[in-house]
Each structure stands twice: as structure tokens, then as C-alpha cells.
XYZ file of C-alpha atoms in Angstrom:
182
model
C -7.121 -7.384 6.532
C -4.515 -9.123 4.427
C -3.031 -11.133 7.305
C -4.813 -14.375 6.472
C -3.116 -14.388 3.070
C 0.459 -14.217 4.333
C 2.782 -16.933 3.163
C 0.852 -17.666 -0.020
C 0.988 -15.531 -3.145
C -2.384 -14.172 -4.215
C -3.244 -12.506 -7.481
C -6.168 -10.089 -7.573
C -7.555 -9.555 -11.076
C -10.089 -6.782 -11.677
C -12.443 -7.650 -14.532
C -15.195 -5.644 -16.189
C -16.153 -3.552 -19.184
C -14.468 -0.217 -19.822
C -16.273 2.616 -17.960
C -17.640 0.168 -15.366
C -15.746 1.411 -12.284
C -12.772 -0.916 -12.791
C -10.404 2.027 -12.245
C -12.220 3.001 -9.058
C -11.906 -0.542 -7.715
C -8.249 -0.795 -8.777
C -7.520 2.564 -7.101
C -8.904 1.215 -3.837
C -6.884 -1.982 -4.138
C -3.753 0.013 -4.977
C -3.948 1.602 -1.520
C -2.986 -1.789 -0.046
C -1.380 -3.864 -2.812
C 0.692 -3.281 -5.932
C -1.452 -2.936 -9.042
C 1.591 -2.531 -11.275
C 4.961 -0.886 -11.587
C 4.361 0.934 -14.892
C 0.845 2.340 -14.627
C -0.810 4.418 -17.320
C -1.076 8.080 -16.295
C -4.250 9.856 -15.290
C -6.381 11.366 -18.047
C -9.411 13.592 -18.435
C -11.706 10.567 -18.304
C -9.896 9.108 -15.252
C -8.324 11.999 -13.327
C -7.077 9.721 -10.506
C -5.557 7.273 -12.954
C -6.466 4.108 -14.799
C -4.370 1.762 -12.604
C -3.514 -0.274 -15.690
C 0.013 -1.611 -16.027
C 1.337 -0.940 -19.537
C 2.678 -4.495 -19.807
C -0.817 -5.980 -19.491
C -2.388 -3.400 -21.802
C 0.209 -4.150 -24.494
C -0.135 -7.904 -24.011
C -3.919 -7.756 -24.279
C -3.760 -5.503 -27.346
C -1.425 -8.002 -29.051
C -3.686 -10.934 -28.181
C -6.825 -9.170 -29.415
C -5.075 -8.065 -32.608
C -3.772 -11.577 -33.313
C -7.338 -12.850 -32.893
C -8.556 -10.289 -35.444
C -9.985 -7.602 -33.184
C -9.374 -4.893 -30.602
C -10.928 -3.717 -27.346
C -13.766 -2.007 -29.232
C -14.089 -4.756 -31.869
C -13.877 -7.853 -29.671
C -12.879 -11.000 -31.514
C -14.797 -14.187 -30.827
C -13.991 -16.169 -27.714
C -12.836 -19.014 -29.965
C -10.589 -16.612 -31.859
C -8.907 -15.563 -28.618
C -8.547 -19.146 -27.418
C -7.118 -20.037 -30.823
C -4.154 -17.675 -30.448
C -3.516 -18.568 -26.812
C -0.643 -20.963 -27.280
C 1.395 -18.434 -29.237
C 1.210 -16.049 -26.245
C 1.809 -18.552 -23.421
C 5.473 -17.680 -22.843
C 4.780 -13.939 -23.018
C 1.883 -14.187 -20.587
C 4.000 -16.213 -18.164
C 6.903 -13.748 -18.324
C 4.572 -10.737 -17.938
C 2.993 -12.314 -14.858
C 6.403 -13.292 -13.452
C 7.703 -9.747 -13.878
C 4.605 -8.167 -12.326
C 4.442 -10.547 -9.358
C 8.147 -10.813 -8.548
C 8.749 -10.435 -4.824
C 5.080 -9.758 -4.017
C 2.917 -11.940 -1.814
C -0.232 -10.090 -2.842
C -0.507 -8.154 -6.055
C -3.043 -7.427 -8.731
C -3.705 -6.039 -12.140
C -6.510 -4.419 -14.034
C -7.122 -3.878 -17.712
C -10.690 -4.122 -18.996
C -9.363 -6.034 -22.035
C -8.476 -8.856 -19.649
C -12.218 -9.501 -19.415
C -11.861 -10.878 -22.951
C -8.452 -12.551 -22.557
C -8.644 -13.959 -19.003
C -8.975 -17.597 -20.141
C -5.436 -17.325 -21.536
C -4.054 -15.983 -18.240
C -5.819 -18.455 -15.963
C -3.354 -21.373 -16.259
C -0.507 -19.082 -15.179
C -2.140 -17.167 -12.303
C -1.025 -17.979 -8.763
C -4.025 -18.364 -6.463
C -6.278 -16.002 -8.450
C -9.069 -13.952 -6.934
C -11.372 -12.033 -9.255
C -13.107 -8.743 -8.549
C -15.850 -8.331 -11.144
C -17.342 -4.953 -11.981
C -20.722 -4.520 -13.634
C -22.427 -1.221 -14.429
C -25.742 -0.403 -16.058
C -25.046 -0.906 -19.795
C -26.869 2.322 -20.654
C -24.500 4.262 -18.381
C -21.500 2.483 -19.927
C -22.733 3.383 -23.423
C -23.276 7.027 -22.467
C -19.814 7.206 -20.903
C -18.233 5.710 -24.046
C -20.199 8.183 -26.133
C -18.721 11.082 -24.121
C -15.189 9.692 -24.010
C -14.850 8.068 -27.437
C -17.679 9.533 -29.490
C -19.224 6.077 -29.972
C -22.888 5.804 -30.938
C -25.004 4.537 -28.040
C -25.752 1.318 -29.932
C -22.047 0.499 -30.179
C -21.548 1.129 -26.457
C -24.519 -1.070 -25.581
C -23.239 -3.837 -27.861
C -19.756 -3.650 -26.304
C -21.176 -3.728 -22.769
C -23.258 -6.786 -23.687
C -20.247 -8.592 -25.171
C -17.935 -7.856 -22.224
C -20.589 -8.724 -19.633
C -21.510 -11.943 -21.428
C -17.838 -12.964 -21.686
C -17.310 -12.203 -18.008
C -20.334 -14.270 -16.988
C -19.198 -17.114 -19.261
C -15.737 -17.020 -17.697
C -17.182 -17.032 -14.179
C -19.433 -19.933 -15.083
C -16.510 -21.900 -16.496
C -14.238 -20.934 -13.591
C -16.628 -21.829 -10.808
C -18.319 -24.735 -12.558
C -21.337 -24.137 -10.336
C -23.454 -21.479 -11.978
C -25.434 -23.769 -14.246
C -25.770 -26.800 -11.997
C -29.281 -27.321 -10.652
C -29.651 -27.458 -6.868
C -29.275 -30.956 -5.459
C -32.526 -32.865 -5.442
C -33.957 -31.184 -8.554
């Protein structure tokens, strides 16, 4: 399965809103590739584990905080881009540490859905696995886990999904181009 990738480092990045099956996807990937060396432990809401490396969680929390927000109070995209340069060296060293000696590796932290534009210049041969879940189900799951009102969960799901689609559009450069001949 991974044979065609040999000889070239690949980075698999799992993106998606919290409670959108990102842990499930990362668990499956972790069966074949390293998803981190310092993973958060399992919890009641994710009994098999979160498959989030603490280094990326901390990095993303610092970025979001510097931009004036947090995972559940997402700062504007411009706010995140505005603090990017101050985190460049830290992002590079976090990626270097996580990828050292690995041909294929990955990471997952739902916050990366907001911060991925800052990581992109430093990722080696990135491949993105994007997770989407019915926003109503996300909101209900956040209500159970965090006690959030449904409206807050729906708003968060909309923000994360919109940011992910914007990133994919920017990354591929093809989503908004009309078909040739139109």
C-alpha cells in the first residue's frame, strides 16, 4: 500500500472540525504510519485515543491565542495569517522533530484546520485527509462533551468547515475555475 511512496518523505495531515471523526481516521492511519511520538491519552469522549501529538496541540493553541482566539473562539483567518511569521521557526522545528527519520508520517489536531496555512510552506510533500460530519451531529456531540449550546456547536462547525473549504480551494487552485469552454 505504501510502496509507491518509498524514497520520498510524505506528510499526511488530518483536517476537520472537532467531533468529526478525525480521531477515527488518525487511528486508522496510526496502524501503518507514525501519527506522533507524544500522543494525548484516551479519554471518555475518545476511548481509543485522540491521536494528537502534544507538540502540535501546544503549537496550535499558541498560534490561536496570539491571534486573539482559541479552538472554540476561532480568530479570523487574517488574524492567524498575521501572526504566522512569529511562529515560523517553531513550526519548522516542530515539523522537523515529528518527521525525523520517517519516510511517511502524519499528524492530526482539529485546530490545524484553522492554522494549516501557516504549516503549508514547511510541509514535505503534504497529503490532506479531510473529515466532514453533519454539523448538527457535531453540535450535539460538543453539547454532550463540552456543555456547549447547540447554536455554538453549529457556528463552530460552520467556521471550521468554511476554513477547510477555503484552504482546499487555495491549495488546489481549481475549485472555483469554470470548466474550459465556459
